[in-house]
Coordinates of C-alpha atoms in Angstrom, one line a residue:
M1 CA -12.8 2.2 -33.2
K2 CA -14.6 -0.7 -33.0
N3 CA -16.3 -3.4 -29.4
F4 CA -16.6 -1.3 -27.0
S5 CA -17.2 -3.9 -23.9
T6 CA -19.3 -3.1 -21.5
V7 CA -18.8 -3.1 -18.3
S8 CA -20.8 -2.6 -14.8
A9 CA -18.9 -0.5 -11.4
R10 CA -20.0 2.5 -8.7
I11 CA -18.7 6.0 -9.1
A12 CA -18.5 7.7 -6.0
V13 CA -19.3 11.5 -7.4
A14 CA -18.8 15.5 -6.2
A15 CA -20.4 17.7 -8.1
L16 CA -23.7 18.5 -10.4
F17 CA -24.6 17.6 -14.2
A18 CA -27.4 19.8 -14.2
G19 CA -24.4 22.8 -14.8
V20 CA -22.6 20.9 -17.5
L21 CA -25.7 20.4 -19.8
A22 CA -26.0 24.3 -19.9
A23 CA -22.8 24.4 -21.7
P24 CA -23.0 25.7 -25.2
A25 CA -23.5 24.0 -28.1
Q26 CA -20.9 24.0 -31.1
A27 CA -20.2 22.0 -33.4
A28 CA -17.7 18.7 -32.9
P29 CA -14.4 18.7 -33.7
K30 CA -15.0 17.1 -36.8
S31 CA -12.7 14.3 -35.9
C32 CA -15.2 13.6 -34.2
N33 CA -17.9 11.3 -36.2
F34 CA -21.0 9.7 -34.4
R35 CA -22.3 6.3 -35.8
P36 CA -23.9 6.4 -39.0
N37 CA -26.6 4.0 -37.1
A38 CA -26.5 6.0 -34.4
P39 CA -30.0 5.4 -32.1
D40 CA -31.3 8.6 -32.2
Q41 CA -31.8 8.1 -27.3
H42 CA -31.0 5.9 -25.4
L43 CA -32.5 4.2 -22.0
V44 CA -29.6 4.4 -19.8
V45 CA -29.8 1.7 -17.7
K46 CA -27.8 -0.4 -14.4
G47 CA -24.4 -1.4 -14.9
D48 CA -24.2 0.9 -18.3
T49 CA -21.0 2.8 -18.5
L50 CA -20.1 6.4 -19.7
W51 CA -17.8 4.2 -21.6
D52 CA -19.9 2.3 -23.8
I53 CA -23.4 4.9 -24.2
S54 CA -20.1 7.5 -25.9
G55 CA -19.5 4.3 -28.6
K56 CA -23.2 3.4 -28.7
F57 CA -23.5 7.0 -29.8
L58 CA -20.1 7.6 -31.5
E59 CA -17.4 6.4 -33.6
H60 CA -14.4 7.0 -31.4
A61 CA -15.7 7.1 -27.1
W62 CA -13.0 9.8 -26.6
C63 CA -15.2 12.4 -28.0
W64 CA -18.0 12.8 -24.9
P65 CA -16.4 16.1 -24.1
Q66 CA -17.0 17.3 -27.3
V67 CA -20.4 16.5 -27.9
W68 CA -21.8 17.6 -24.5
G69 CA -19.8 20.8 -25.2
L70 CA -18.1 20.8 -22.2
N71 CA -14.2 23.3 -21.0
K72 CA -11.8 21.5 -19.4
E73 CA -12.6 22.1 -16.0
Q74 CA -15.5 20.6 -16.2
I75 CA -14.2 17.4 -17.9
K76 CA -12.4 17.3 -14.6
N77 CA -15.9 17.7 -12.0
P78 CA -17.7 14.5 -11.6
H79 CA -20.9 14.3 -13.8
W80 CA -23.4 12.6 -13.1
I81 CA -26.0 10.3 -15.1
Y82 CA -28.1 7.9 -13.5
P83 CA -30.4 4.6 -14.6
G84 CA -33.6 5.6 -15.6
Q85 CA -32.2 8.7 -18.0
I86 CA -32.4 8.7 -21.3
V87 CA -29.4 10.1 -23.2
Y88 CA -31.1 11.8 -26.4
F89 CA -28.7 12.9 -29.7
D90 CA -29.3 16.2 -31.5
R91 CA -29.3 15.5 -35.1
A92 CA -29.0 19.3 -35.6
T93 CA -27.3 20.4 -33.2
G94 CA -24.6 17.4 -33.2
R95 CA -24.8 17.1 -29.7
L96 CA -26.0 14.1 -27.1
S97 CA -28.3 14.8 -24.2
L98 CA -30.5 14.9 -21.6
N99 CA -33.3 16.5 -23.5
R100 CA -35.1 16.2 -25.7
P101 CA -34.6 18.0 -29.1
G102 CA -36.8 21.1 -29.6
S103 CA -37.5 20.6 -25.9
D104 CA -36.3 24.0 -24.0
G105 CA -35.6 22.2 -21.0
S106 CA -38.3 22.6 -18.8
G107 CA -41.7 20.8 -20.9
G108 CA -42.6 24.0 -22.2
A109 CA -41.5 23.4 -26.6
T110 CA -42.9 20.5 -27.3
G111 CA -45.0 19.7 -23.8
T112 CA -41.4 17.0 -22.7
L113 CA -40.7 16.6 -19.2
R114 CA -37.3 18.4 -18.7
L115 CA -34.3 14.8 -17.5
S116 CA -32.5 15.8 -15.8
P117 CA -30.2 14.7 -12.4
Q118 CA -31.4 15.3 -9.3
V119 CA -30.4 18.1 -6.7
R120 CA -30.0 15.3 -3.5
T121 CA -28.2 15.6 -0.4
E122 CA -27.7 12.5 0.8
G123 CA -25.6 9.3 -1.5
L124 CA -24.6 12.1 -3.6
G125 CA -23.9 9.9 -6.7
I126 CA -24.5 7.1 -5.5
D127 CA -26.9 5.1 -7.8
A128 CA -25.1 7.1 -11.1
I129 CA -23.1 5.2 -13.6
A130 CA -19.4 4.8 -14.2
S131 CA -17.2 5.3 -17.2
I132 CA -14.8 2.9 -16.8
P133 CA -14.9 -0.9 -14.2
S134 CA -14.5 0.0 -10.8
D135 CA -13.2 -3.6 -9.9
I136 CA -10.4 -4.1 -12.4
I137 CA -8.7 0.0 -11.1
D138 CA -9.8 -0.5 -6.8
P139 CA -6.4 -1.7 -5.8
F140 CA -5.1 0.2 -8.1
L141 CA -6.3 4.0 -7.0
S142 CA -5.8 2.4 -3.3
Q143 CA -2.9 2.3 -3.6
P144 CA -0.1 3.5 -4.6
L145 CA 1.6 1.3 -6.6
I146 CA 4.2 3.9 -8.3
V147 CA 7.4 5.0 -6.5
G148 CA 10.6 6.7 -7.1
V149 CA 13.8 4.8 -6.8
N150 CA 15.4 6.7 -3.9
E151 CA 11.6 7.3 -2.4
L152 CA 11.8 3.8 -0.3
A153 CA 15.2 4.6 1.4
T154 CA 13.5 6.7 3.4
Q155 CA 10.8 5.3 4.4
P156 CA 9.4 3.9 7.9
R157 CA 10.7 0.0 8.0
I158 CA 9.9 -3.4 9.8
V159 CA 12.6 -4.0 11.9
A160 CA 11.3 -7.2 13.9
G161 CA 8.1 -8.3 14.7
V162 CA 6.9 -9.6 18.3
E163 CA 8.4 -13.3 19.6
G164 CA 11.2 -13.0 17.5
H165 CA 8.4 -13.6 14.2
F166 CA 9.6 -13.6 10.7
Y167 CA 6.7 -14.2 8.7
L168 CA 4.2 -11.5 9.4
G169 CA 0.2 -11.2 9.2
K170 CA -3.5 -8.9 10.2
D171 CA -3.6 -8.4 13.3
D172 CA 0.3 -9.6 14.6
K173 CA 2.0 -6.9 16.3
V174 CA 5.3 -5.3 14.7
Y175 CA 7.7 -2.8 15.5
V176 CA 8.7 0.2 12.9
R177 CA 12.0 2.4 13.2
G178 CA 11.0 5.9 11.3
N179 CA 9.9 8.3 10.6
L180 CA 6.3 8.3 11.3
K181 CA 5.1 12.5 9.7
G182 CA 2.6 13.0 12.1
G183 CA 0.2 9.8 10.0
S184 CA -0.7 6.7 11.8
S185 CA -2.3 5.0 9.7
F186 CA 0.3 3.3 6.0
Q187 CA 0.3 0.4 4.0
V188 CA 3.1 -1.8 3.8
F189 CA 5.6 -1.7 0.9
R190 CA 8.9 -3.9 -0.7
P191 CA 10.3 -2.5 -3.6
G192 CA 9.1 -4.9 -6.5
T193 CA 9.7 -4.8 -11.0
P194 CA 12.3 -2.2 -12.3
L195 CA 10.2 0.5 -14.3
K196 CA 13.0 0.6 -17.2
D197 CA 12.6 3.8 -20.3
P198 CA 12.2 1.3 -23.0
E199 CA 13.9 4.6 -25.6
T200 CA 17.0 5.8 -23.0
G201 CA 16.4 2.5 -20.6
K202 CA 16.5 4.3 -16.9
L203 CA 15.0 3.3 -14.8
L204 CA 12.1 5.5 -14.3
A205 CA 10.6 4.3 -10.5
Y206 CA 10.2 0.6 -9.2
E207 CA 6.4 -1.9 -9.0
A208 CA 6.2 -1.5 -5.2
V209 CA 4.3 -5.1 -4.0
Y210 CA 1.3 -4.1 -2.0
L211 CA 1.7 -5.9 1.4
G212 CA -1.6 -4.4 3.6
T213 CA -1.8 -2.0 5.6
A214 CA -0.3 -1.9 9.3
K215 CA -2.5 1.0 12.3
L216 CA 0.2 2.8 14.1
Q217 CA -0.7 1.9 18.6
S218 CA 2.1 3.5 20.5
E219 CA 4.8 6.2 18.8
A220 CA 7.9 5.6 20.9
K221 CA 9.0 6.8 24.0
P222 CA 12.4 6.7 25.4
P223 CA 14.8 4.5 26.1
A224 CA 12.9 2.3 22.9
D225 CA 14.2 3.2 19.5
V226 CA 11.0 1.9 18.1
H227 CA 7.2 2.8 17.4
T228 CA 4.3 0.1 17.8
F229 CA 1.9 -1.2 14.7
T230 CA -0.8 -3.5 14.6
I231 CA -1.0 -5.0 10.7
A232 CA -4.7 -4.0 9.7
S233 CA -5.3 -5.9 6.1
S234 CA -2.5 -8.0 4.9
K235 CA -2.9 -9.2 1.4
M236 CA 1.0 -10.9 0.8
E237 CA 2.8 -11.6 4.7
M238 CA 5.2 -9.4 5.1
G239 CA 8.2 -9.2 6.9
V240 CA 11.3 -7.7 8.3
G241 CA 12.6 -4.6 6.2
D242 CA 9.6 -3.6 4.7
Q243 CA 8.3 0.2 4.7
L244 CA 5.7 2.3 5.7
V245 CA 4.5 5.3 3.1
L246 CA 1.4 6.5 4.9
A247 CA -2.1 5.6 3.5
P248 CA -3.0 8.4 0.6
P249 CA -7.2 9.7 0.3
T250 CA -9.3 8.0 -1.1
A251 CA -9.6 8.8 -4.6
I252 CA -12.0 10.2 -6.7
R253 CA -13.2 9.1 -9.1
N254 CA -13.7 10.8 -12.1
Y255 CA -13.6 10.0 -15.2
V256 CA -14.8 12.3 -18.6
P257 CA -12.9 10.5 -21.4
H258 CA -10.8 12.9 -23.9
Q259 CA -8.0 13.5 -25.3
P260 CA -4.2 15.2 -23.5
D261 CA -3.7 18.0 -23.8
R262 CA -0.3 17.4 -25.1
A263 CA 0.8 15.3 -27.9
I264 CA 1.4 12.2 -26.1
N265 CA 4.1 10.1 -27.6
A266 CA 4.5 7.2 -25.0
R267 CA 5.7 3.4 -24.8
V268 CA 4.2 0.3 -22.9
L269 CA 6.4 -0.6 -19.9
G270 CA 5.4 -3.0 -18.0
I271 CA 1.6 -5.1 -17.6
Y272 CA 0.5 -5.9 -14.2
S273 CA 0.6 -9.3 -13.3
G274 CA 4.1 -9.3 -15.2
V275 CA 1.9 -11.6 -18.5
T276 CA 3.5 -11.0 -22.2
Y277 CA 0.7 -9.9 -23.3
A278 CA -2.2 -7.6 -21.5
G279 CA -5.7 -7.9 -24.0
Q280 CA -8.5 -6.5 -23.2
N281 CA -9.5 -4.4 -19.7
Q282 CA -6.2 -5.0 -18.0
V283 CA -4.0 -2.8 -16.8
V284 CA -0.9 -1.9 -18.8
S285 CA 2.1 1.5 -17.3
V286 CA 3.2 3.6 -19.7
N287 CA 6.4 5.9 -19.0
R288 CA 4.5 9.5 -19.8
G289 CA 2.5 11.1 -16.3
S290 CA 1.5 14.6 -15.5
V291 CA 5.1 16.8 -16.4
D292 CA 3.4 14.6 -20.1
G293 CA 0.2 16.9 -20.3
L294 CA -1.8 12.8 -19.0
D295 CA -4.2 13.9 -16.5
V296 CA -6.7 11.5 -15.2
G297 CA -9.5 10.2 -17.9
A298 CA -7.1 11.0 -20.8
V299 CA -7.3 8.3 -23.9
V300 CA -4.7 7.2 -26.3
Q301 CA -4.2 4.9 -29.5
L302 CA -2.2 1.9 -28.7
Y303 CA 0.3 1.1 -31.7
N304 CA 2.2 -2.4 -31.8
L305 CA 5.6 -1.0 -32.1
G306 CA 5.9 -2.3 -36.4
R307 CA 9.7 -4.7 -35.9
T308 CA 12.7 -3.8 -38.7
V309 CA 13.0 -6.5 -41.0
K310 CA 15.7 -7.4 -43.5
D311 CA 14.4 -6.7 -47.2
P312 CA 15.0 -10.2 -48.6
T313 CA 14.7 -8.3 -52.2
I314 CA 18.7 -6.3 -51.7
K315 CA 20.9 -7.9 -54.0
A316 CA 24.0 -7.3 -54.2
G317 CA 26.5 -4.7 -55.1
M318 CA 22.5 -2.2 -55.1
M319 CA 23.5 0.9 -53.1
G320 CA 21.9 3.8 -52.0
Q321 CA 19.7 0.9 -49.5
S322 CA 19.3 -0.6 -46.3
A323 CA 19.2 -4.0 -45.3
M324 CA 16.6 -3.4 -43.2
V325 CA 13.7 -1.3 -42.9
K326 CA 11.6 -0.7 -40.6
L327 CA 6.9 -1.3 -40.5
P328 CA 4.6 0.7 -39.9
D329 CA 3.3 1.1 -36.6
E330 CA 0.1 -1.0 -36.9
E331 CA -3.2 -0.3 -34.5
S332 CA -4.6 -2.4 -32.1
G333 CA -6.5 -1.5 -29.3
T334 CA -8.1 1.9 -27.5
L335 CA -5.6 2.7 -23.9
F336 CA -8.1 5.4 -21.0
I337 CA -5.5 7.1 -18.0
F338 CA -6.5 5.8 -14.5
R339 CA -4.1 7.1 -12.3
V340 CA -1.4 9.2 -13.1
F341 CA 2.7 10.1 -11.2
K342 CA 5.3 12.4 -12.4
N343 CA 6.7 10.8 -15.4
I344 CA 4.4 7.7 -15.7
S345 CA 1.0 6.4 -15.4
Y346 CA -1.6 3.8 -15.6
G347 CA -3.9 2.9 -17.9
L348 CA -7.0 -0.2 -18.7
I349 CA -7.3 -1.7 -22.4
M350 CA -11.0 -0.7 -23.4
Q351 CA -10.2 -2.3 -26.2
V352 CA -7.7 -4.3 -28.8
T353 CA -7.8 -5.7 -32.3
T354 CA -4.5 -7.5 -31.2
P355 CA -2.0 -8.5 -28.0
V356 CA 0.0 -5.2 -26.7
E357 CA 2.9 -6.0 -25.4
V358 CA 5.9 -4.2 -23.5
G359 CA 7.9 -2.0 -25.3
D360 CA 4.3 -1.3 -27.4
V361 CA 3.7 2.8 -28.7
A362 CA 0.7 5.1 -27.2
K363 CA -0.2 8.2 -28.6
S364 CA -2.8 10.9 -28.8
P365 CA -5.6 9.5 -30.6
E366 CA -5.8 10.7 -34.5

């Protein structure tokens, strides 16, 4: 790994990091090596991220849970590190800690003061450092974006606007037909780019186009057949035929980088915004999801797919050798998974050495 990017963000969290510090120390896996020039300590400043700090000490940022001694359940919980705290590298145990090496955590052993998060009764985690840049991924957390092949077909749909308006925007009144299932706040979509598995060609889902939000004003009452809505926000113009999806609950942004639970061998499905190539801090989708063992915070390695080329050394009459040869996949970067659906996941490219394109390989770190 090279060049861990420095990014600034803010994370909302709901668990106390102090419990993590009590986890028993274990030797870090051999693959989780510290950098030869790793510092003895790092003062956390505003703008740091978990990924940044990990990169200062470790060759691989996804090794963070191992060197803190986190188990699987602890990885799932948000953790707090705040500006002003110091992260120490205990070379004797091969661990990172908020306690100075040799301290018992209370100041007794060496007279040092334990530097650890304090319990807060309000604004929990407001000032805690983030793992990855939230300004890039926020839209992907609040918008479902990936919809099943037949999912939108059963959702409520806009059938008319006031006074016959076809194109609709913020504060416009719209009429919606369909089962609201008790909901009152909806997001509005239209089917967008089809996402096909690069290996099988099977249509997995659609990357729906997010248009905005709509609020229920009144449900349908006989003899009327439609519900009355007001467009609460508009990213793009809406129109007749666009469909409503219940707004999801606010996502808990807990991103502790870690290896996937299972071996992952995926392919890049698409590059968000429709460009041909992706670079650092761009979002891509891959053709693996929760059913394959991916979860939020999983890190996978990116590889440029090796091309199949003609062997110019093959001469006429040579037997037993194919005229075509497959070149190896070449490592190109690291992908941080931040949103997971059943068969598809979104990831943020944390750093990259060569451009990423659709069809490239995403595998578990080696």
